[in-house]
Coordinates of C-alpha atoms and ligand atoms in Angstrom, one line a residue:
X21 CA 23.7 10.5 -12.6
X22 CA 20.2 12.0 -13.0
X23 CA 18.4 14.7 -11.5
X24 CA 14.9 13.7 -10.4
X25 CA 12.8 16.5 -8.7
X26 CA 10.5 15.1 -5.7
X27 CA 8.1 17.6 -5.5
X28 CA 6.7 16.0 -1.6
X29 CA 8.1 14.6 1.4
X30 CA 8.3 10.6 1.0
X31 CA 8.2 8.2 4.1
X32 CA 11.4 7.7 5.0
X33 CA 13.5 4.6 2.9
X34 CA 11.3 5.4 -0.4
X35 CA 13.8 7.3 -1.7
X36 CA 16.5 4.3 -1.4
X37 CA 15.6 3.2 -4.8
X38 CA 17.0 6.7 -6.4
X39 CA 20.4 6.2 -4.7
X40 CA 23.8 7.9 -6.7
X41 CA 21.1 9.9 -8.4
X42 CA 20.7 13.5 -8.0
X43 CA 17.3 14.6 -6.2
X44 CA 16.1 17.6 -6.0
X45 CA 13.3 19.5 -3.7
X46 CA 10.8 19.1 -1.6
X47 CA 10.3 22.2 -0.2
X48 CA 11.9 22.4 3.5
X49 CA 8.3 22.8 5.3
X50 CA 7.1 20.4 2.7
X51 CA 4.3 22.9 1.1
X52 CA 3.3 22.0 -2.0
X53 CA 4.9 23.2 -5.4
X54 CA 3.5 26.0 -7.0
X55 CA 2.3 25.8 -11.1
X56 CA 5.1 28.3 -11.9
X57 CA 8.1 26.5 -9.4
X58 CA 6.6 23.2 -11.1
X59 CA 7.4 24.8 -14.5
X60 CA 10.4 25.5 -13.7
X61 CA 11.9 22.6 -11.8
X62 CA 10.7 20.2 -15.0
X63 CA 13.3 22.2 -17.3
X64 CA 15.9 20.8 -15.7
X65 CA 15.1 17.7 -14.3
X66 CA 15.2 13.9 -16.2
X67 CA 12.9 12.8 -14.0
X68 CA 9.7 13.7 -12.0
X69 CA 8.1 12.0 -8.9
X70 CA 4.9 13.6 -7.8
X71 CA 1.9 13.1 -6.0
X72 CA -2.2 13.3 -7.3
X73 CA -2.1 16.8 -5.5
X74 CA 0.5 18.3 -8.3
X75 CA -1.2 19.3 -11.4
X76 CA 1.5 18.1 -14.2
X77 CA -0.3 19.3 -17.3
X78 CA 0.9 20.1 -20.7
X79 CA 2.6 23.5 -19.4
X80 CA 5.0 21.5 -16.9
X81 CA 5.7 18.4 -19.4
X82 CA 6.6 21.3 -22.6
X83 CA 9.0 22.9 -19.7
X84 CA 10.8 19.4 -19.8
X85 CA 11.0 19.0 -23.0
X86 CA 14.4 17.8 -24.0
X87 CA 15.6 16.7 -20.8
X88 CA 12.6 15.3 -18.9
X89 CA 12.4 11.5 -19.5
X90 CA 9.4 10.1 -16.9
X91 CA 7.0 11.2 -14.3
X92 CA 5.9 9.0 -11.7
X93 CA 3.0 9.8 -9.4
X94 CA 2.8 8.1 -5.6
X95 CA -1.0 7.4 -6.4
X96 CA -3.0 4.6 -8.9
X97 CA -5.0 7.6 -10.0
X98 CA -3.1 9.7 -13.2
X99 CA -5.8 12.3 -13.8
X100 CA -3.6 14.5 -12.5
X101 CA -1.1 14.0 -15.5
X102 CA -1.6 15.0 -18.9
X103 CA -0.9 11.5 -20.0
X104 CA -2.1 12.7 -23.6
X105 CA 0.5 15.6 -23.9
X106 CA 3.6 13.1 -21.9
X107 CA 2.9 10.1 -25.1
X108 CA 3.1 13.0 -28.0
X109 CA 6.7 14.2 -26.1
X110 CA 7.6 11.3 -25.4
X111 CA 7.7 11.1 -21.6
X112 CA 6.6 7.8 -19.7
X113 CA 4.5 8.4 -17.0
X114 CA 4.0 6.1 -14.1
X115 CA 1.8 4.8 -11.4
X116 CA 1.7 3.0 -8.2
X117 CA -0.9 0.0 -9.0
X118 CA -1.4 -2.7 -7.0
X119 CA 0.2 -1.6 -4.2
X120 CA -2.5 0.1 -2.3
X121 CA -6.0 -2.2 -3.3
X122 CA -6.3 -3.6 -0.2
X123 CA -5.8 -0.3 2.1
X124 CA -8.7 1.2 -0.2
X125 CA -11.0 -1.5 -0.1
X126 CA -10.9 -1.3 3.4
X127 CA -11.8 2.3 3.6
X128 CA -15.0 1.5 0.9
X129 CA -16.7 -0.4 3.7
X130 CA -15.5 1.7 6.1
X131 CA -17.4 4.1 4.6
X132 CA -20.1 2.4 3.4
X133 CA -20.6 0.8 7.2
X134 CA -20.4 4.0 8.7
X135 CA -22.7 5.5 6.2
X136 CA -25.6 2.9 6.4
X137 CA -25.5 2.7 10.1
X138 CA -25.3 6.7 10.7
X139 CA -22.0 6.4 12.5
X140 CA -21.2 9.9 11.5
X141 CA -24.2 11.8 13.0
X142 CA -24.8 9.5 15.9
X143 CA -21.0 10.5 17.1
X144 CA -21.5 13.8 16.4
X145 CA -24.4 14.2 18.3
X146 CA -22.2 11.9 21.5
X147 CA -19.3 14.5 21.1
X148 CA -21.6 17.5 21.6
X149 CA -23.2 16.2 24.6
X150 CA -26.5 16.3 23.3
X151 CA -26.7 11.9 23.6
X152 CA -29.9 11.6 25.6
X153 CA -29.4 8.3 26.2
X154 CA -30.3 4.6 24.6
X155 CA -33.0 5.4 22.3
X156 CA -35.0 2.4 20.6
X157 CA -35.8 4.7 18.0
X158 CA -32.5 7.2 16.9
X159 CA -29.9 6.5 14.5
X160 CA -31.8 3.7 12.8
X161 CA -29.3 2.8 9.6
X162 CA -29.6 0.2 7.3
X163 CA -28.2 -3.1 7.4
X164 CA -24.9 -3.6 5.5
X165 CA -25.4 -7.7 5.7
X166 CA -27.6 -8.8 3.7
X167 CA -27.3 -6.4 1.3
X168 CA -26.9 -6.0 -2.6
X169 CA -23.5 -4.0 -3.0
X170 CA -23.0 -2.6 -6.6
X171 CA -19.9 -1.9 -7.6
X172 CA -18.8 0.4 -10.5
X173 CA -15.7 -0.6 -12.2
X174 CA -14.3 -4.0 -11.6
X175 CA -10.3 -3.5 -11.3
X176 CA -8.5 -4.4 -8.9
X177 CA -9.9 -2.1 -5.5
X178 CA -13.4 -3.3 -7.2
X179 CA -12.4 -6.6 -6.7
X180 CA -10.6 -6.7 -3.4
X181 CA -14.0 -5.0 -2.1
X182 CA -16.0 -7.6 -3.6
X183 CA -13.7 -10.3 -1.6
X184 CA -14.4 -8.5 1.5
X185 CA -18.5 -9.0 0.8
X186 CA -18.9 -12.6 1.8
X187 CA -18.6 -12.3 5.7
X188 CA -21.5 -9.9 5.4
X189 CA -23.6 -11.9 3.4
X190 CA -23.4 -9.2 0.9
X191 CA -24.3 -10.1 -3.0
X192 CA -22.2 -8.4 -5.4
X193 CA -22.9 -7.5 -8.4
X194 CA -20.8 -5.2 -10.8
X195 CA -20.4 -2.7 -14.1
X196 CA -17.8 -2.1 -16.6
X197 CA -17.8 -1.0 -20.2
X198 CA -17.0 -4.5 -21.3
X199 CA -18.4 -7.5 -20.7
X200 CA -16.5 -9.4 -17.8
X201 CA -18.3 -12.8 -18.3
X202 CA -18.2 -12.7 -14.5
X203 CA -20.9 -14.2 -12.1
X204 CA -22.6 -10.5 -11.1
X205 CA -21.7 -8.3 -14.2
X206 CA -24.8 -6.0 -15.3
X207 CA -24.6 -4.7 -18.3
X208 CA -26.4 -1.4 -17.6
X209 CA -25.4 0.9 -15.3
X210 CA -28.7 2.3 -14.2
X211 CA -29.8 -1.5 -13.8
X212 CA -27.1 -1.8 -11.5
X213 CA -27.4 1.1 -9.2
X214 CA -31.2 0.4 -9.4
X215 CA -31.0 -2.9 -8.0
X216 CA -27.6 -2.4 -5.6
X217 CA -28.3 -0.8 -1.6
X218 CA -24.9 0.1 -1.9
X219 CA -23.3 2.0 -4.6
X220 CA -19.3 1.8 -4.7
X221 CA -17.2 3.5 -7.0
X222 CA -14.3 2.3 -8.5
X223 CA -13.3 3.9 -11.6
X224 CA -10.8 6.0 -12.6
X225 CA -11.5 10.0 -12.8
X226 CA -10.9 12.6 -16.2
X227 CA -13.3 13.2 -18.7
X228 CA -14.7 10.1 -19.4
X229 CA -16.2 9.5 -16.2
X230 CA -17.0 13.2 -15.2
X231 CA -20.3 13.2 -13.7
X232 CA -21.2 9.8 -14.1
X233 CA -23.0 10.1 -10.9
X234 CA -25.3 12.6 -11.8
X235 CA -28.3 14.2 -10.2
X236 CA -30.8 11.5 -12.2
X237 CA -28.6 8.3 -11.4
X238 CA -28.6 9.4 -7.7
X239 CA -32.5 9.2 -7.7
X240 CA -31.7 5.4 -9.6
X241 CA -30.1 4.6 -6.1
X242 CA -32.6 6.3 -4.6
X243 CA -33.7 7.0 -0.5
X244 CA -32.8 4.0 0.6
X245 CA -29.4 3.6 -0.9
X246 CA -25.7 4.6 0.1
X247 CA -22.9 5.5 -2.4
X248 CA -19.6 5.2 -1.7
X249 CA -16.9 6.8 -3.5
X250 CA -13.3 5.8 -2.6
X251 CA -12.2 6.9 -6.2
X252 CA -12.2 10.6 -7.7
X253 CA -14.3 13.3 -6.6
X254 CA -15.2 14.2 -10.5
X255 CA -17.2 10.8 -10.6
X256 CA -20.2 12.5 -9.0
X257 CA -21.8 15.8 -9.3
X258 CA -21.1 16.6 -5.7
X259 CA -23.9 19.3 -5.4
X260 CA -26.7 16.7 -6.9
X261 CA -25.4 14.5 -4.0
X262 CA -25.5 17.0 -1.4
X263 CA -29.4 17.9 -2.6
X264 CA -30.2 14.6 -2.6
X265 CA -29.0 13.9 0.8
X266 CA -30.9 17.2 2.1
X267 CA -34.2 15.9 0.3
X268 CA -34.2 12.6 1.7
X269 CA -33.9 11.1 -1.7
X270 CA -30.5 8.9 -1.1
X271 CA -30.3 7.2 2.6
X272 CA -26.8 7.9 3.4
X273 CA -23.1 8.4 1.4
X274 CA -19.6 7.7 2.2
X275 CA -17.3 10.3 0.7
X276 CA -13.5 10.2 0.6
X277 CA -12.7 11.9 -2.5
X278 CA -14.2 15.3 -3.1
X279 CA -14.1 17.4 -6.8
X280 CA -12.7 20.2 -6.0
X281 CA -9.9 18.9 -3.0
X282 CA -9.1 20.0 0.0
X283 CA -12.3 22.8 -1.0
X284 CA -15.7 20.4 0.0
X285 CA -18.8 22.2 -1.0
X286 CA -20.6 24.1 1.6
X287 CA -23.8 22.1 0.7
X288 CA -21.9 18.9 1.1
X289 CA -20.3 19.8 4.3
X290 CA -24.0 20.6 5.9
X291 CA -25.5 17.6 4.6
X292 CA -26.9 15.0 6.9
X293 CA -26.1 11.3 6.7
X294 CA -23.3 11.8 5.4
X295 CA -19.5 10.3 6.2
X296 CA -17.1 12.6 4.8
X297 CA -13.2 11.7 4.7
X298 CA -10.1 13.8 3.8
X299 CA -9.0 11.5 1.0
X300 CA -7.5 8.7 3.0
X301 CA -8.2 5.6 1.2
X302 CA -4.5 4.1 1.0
X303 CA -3.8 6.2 4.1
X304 CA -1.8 3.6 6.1
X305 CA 1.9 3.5 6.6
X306 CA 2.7 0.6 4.8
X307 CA 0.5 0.9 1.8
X308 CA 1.8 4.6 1.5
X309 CA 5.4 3.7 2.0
X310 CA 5.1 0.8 -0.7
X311 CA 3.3 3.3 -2.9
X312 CA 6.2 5.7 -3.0
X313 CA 8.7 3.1 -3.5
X314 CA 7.1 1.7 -5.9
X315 CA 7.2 5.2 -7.5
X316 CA 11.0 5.9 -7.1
X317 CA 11.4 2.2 -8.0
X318 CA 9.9 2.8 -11.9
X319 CA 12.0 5.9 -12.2
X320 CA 14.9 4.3 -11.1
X321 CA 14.2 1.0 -13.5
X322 CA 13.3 3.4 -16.6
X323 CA 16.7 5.4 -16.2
X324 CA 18.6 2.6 -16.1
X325 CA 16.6 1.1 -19.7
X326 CA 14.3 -1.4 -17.6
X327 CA 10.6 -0.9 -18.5
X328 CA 8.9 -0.6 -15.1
X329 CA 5.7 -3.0 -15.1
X330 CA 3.7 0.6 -13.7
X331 CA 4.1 2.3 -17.1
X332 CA 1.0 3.9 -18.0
X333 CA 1.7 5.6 -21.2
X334 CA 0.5 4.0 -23.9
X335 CA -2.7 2.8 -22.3
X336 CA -4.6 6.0 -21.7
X337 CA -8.1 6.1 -22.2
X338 CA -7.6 2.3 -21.0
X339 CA -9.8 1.4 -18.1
X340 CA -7.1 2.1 -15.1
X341 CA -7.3 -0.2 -12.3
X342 CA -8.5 2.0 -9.5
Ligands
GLV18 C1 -5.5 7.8 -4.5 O1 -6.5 8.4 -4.7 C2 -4.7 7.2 -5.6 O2 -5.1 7.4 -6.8 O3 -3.7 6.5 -5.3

C-alpha cells in the first residue's frame, strides 16, 4: 500500500482509481497547501496528486527524495512542476491531456465571441441600469464570421478550436516552431498575428514562451484585433495588453488565464473591452471530473509498474499539447 498526498478536494469518484492505497490530505476546508506543509507532506509520501495552483518546485521534489515516486497534476499545463529537477531525481510526473480539449476550445470562442462583440461592457452597462435603450450606434463589435482566426500553437485545444471555425466561416490559419505541412501553417509569428482578426493562444507556459505576447506583437494584432488567451497567463505581458486596450491600439481581448493568478493587474481589471475570466477553461463537471481521474488513474498505473500514456517526463522542453 502507498501513501499518496492529494493536496485538493477531487470531484467525487476520482479518487476510486487510488483504492487500498493510503491517501493523505486535503485540508478539511479544502484551502490550499502551504510551500512549507507541501515540503513536508512530499517526505513522506510515494506519490503526489496536485493541481496547477500548487507550486511543486525543486524544494518539495528534494523533500521526497527517497520515497517520492510520481506527481501528477489535474491540469494539461505542468509549469507548475519543476519537471527539470523531478527527471534528474528520478520522479515521473504526470498530466491530464486530452481529456479537457474540447471544454477549452469552447471557452476560446467564448471568449473570443464575447470579446469581438463587446458582450462584456454592453452587460455591464445593462446590470447598472444605465441601458438607455436600443441604440443603432453602441456596442458596435466586430464580426467573428468571416473572420481570419490565428492560432498560436497547434496541439490538440489548437486544433479542436480550429474544428469549431467552419460554422462561422472563419479561416484558420496557425503557428508552431516546426513546420506542420498543414493547409494554414505560417511560418512567422508576426505574419500570423499580422494577418489573423483573432489571435488565440494555445501554447504551453514557462520560460520559453514568457512574454511571447509582448507590447510590440500586440501592436502586430493591432486596433482591430482580439486575442484570446485560454492558455497561461505568462504568454503575454499583461500590462502591454492592458495599455494597449486603454490606447485603443488592440479592439478587444478575451482573458482566462492571468500571470500572476488569482492577483489580475489593476490596469487589466480597468481596461475596457475586455472579457476577463477566473481561469475556467476546462471548468465543466465532466471534463474536470475526467481530468482528475485521469490523474489518480496514472498514479495508480505507475505504482503498480504500468507506464501511464500521461507521462510527461522525459519530454520537457517538448511542445505540450495545450
Ligand atoms: C488548465 O489551465 C490546465 O492546464 O489544465
Amino acid at each position: 500500500m502507498a501513501r499518496i498526498l492529494v493536496t485538493r478536494r477531487l470531484p467525487a469518484g476520482a479518487l476510486d482509481p487510488l483504492a487500498g492505497h493510503d491517501v493523505t490530505g486535503p485540508h478539511p476546508d479544502d484551502s490550499p497547501m502551504s510551500h512549507a506543509e507541501l515540503t513536508t507532506a512530499a517526505a513522506g509520501v510515494d506519490a503526489i496528486v496536485c493541481l496547477l495552483t500548487d507550486t511543486i518546485d525543486r524544494a518539495v521534489l528534494t523533500a521526497g527524495e527517497g520515497r517520492l515516486r510520481v506527481v501528477a497534476t489535474v491540469s494539461v499545463g505542468y509549469d507548475n512542476v519543476d519537471v527539470e529537477a523531478a527527471r534528474k531525481l528520478g520522479i515521473a510526473v504526470a498530466n491530464t491531456p486530452g481529456v479537457l480539449d474540447e471544454t477549452t476550445a469552447d471557452t476560446a470562442w467564448l471568449l473570443a465571441l464575447a470579446a469581438a462583440r463587446l458582450a462584456q461592457d454592453a452587460e455591464k452597462e445593462l446590470r447598472s441600469g444605465l441601458w438607455p435603450g436600443w441604440d443603432l450606434n453602441a456596442h458596435l463589435g466586430r464580426d467573428v464570421h468571416g473572420s481570419t482566426l490565428g492560432l498560436v500553437g497547434f496541439g490538440r485545444i489548437g486544433r479542436a478550436v480550429a474544428r469549431r471555425a467552419a460554422g462561422f466561416d472563419v479561416r484558420v490559419l496557425h503557428h508552431t516552431r516546426h513546420d506542420t505541412h498543414e493547409a494554414g501553417y505560417v511560418a512567422e509569428l508576426d505574419t500570423l498575428l499580422e494577418m489573423a482578426d483573432i489571435v488565440s493562444l494555445h501554447v504551453p507556459g514557462g520560460p520559453a514562451t514568457h512574454h511571447l505576447v509582448d507590447a510590440r506583437r500586440i501592436d502586430l494584432i493591432g486596433a482591430t484585433g482580439v486575442l484570446v488567451n485560454t492558455s497561461r497567463g505568462s504568454v503575454v505581458d499583461e500590462v502591454a495588453l492592458a495599455d494597449a486596450l486603454h490606447d485603443g491600439r488592440l479592439f478587444a481581448a478575451g482573458l482566462d488565464v492571468y500571470e500572476r493568478e488569482p492577483a489580475i493587474h489593476p490596469r487589466l481589471l480597468s481596461a475596457p473591452r475586455a472579457v476577463l475570466l477566473p481561469h475556467i477553461g476546462s471548468a465543466s463537471r465532466a471534463t474536470r471530473l475526467a481530468m482528475a481521474q485521469l490523474a489518480t488513474s496514472a498514479v495508480a498505473d505507475f505504482l503498480t509498474g504500468r507506464v501511464p500514456a500521461s507521462l510527461v517526463v522525459g519530454s520537457a522542453g517538448a511542445e505540450s499539447p495545450t
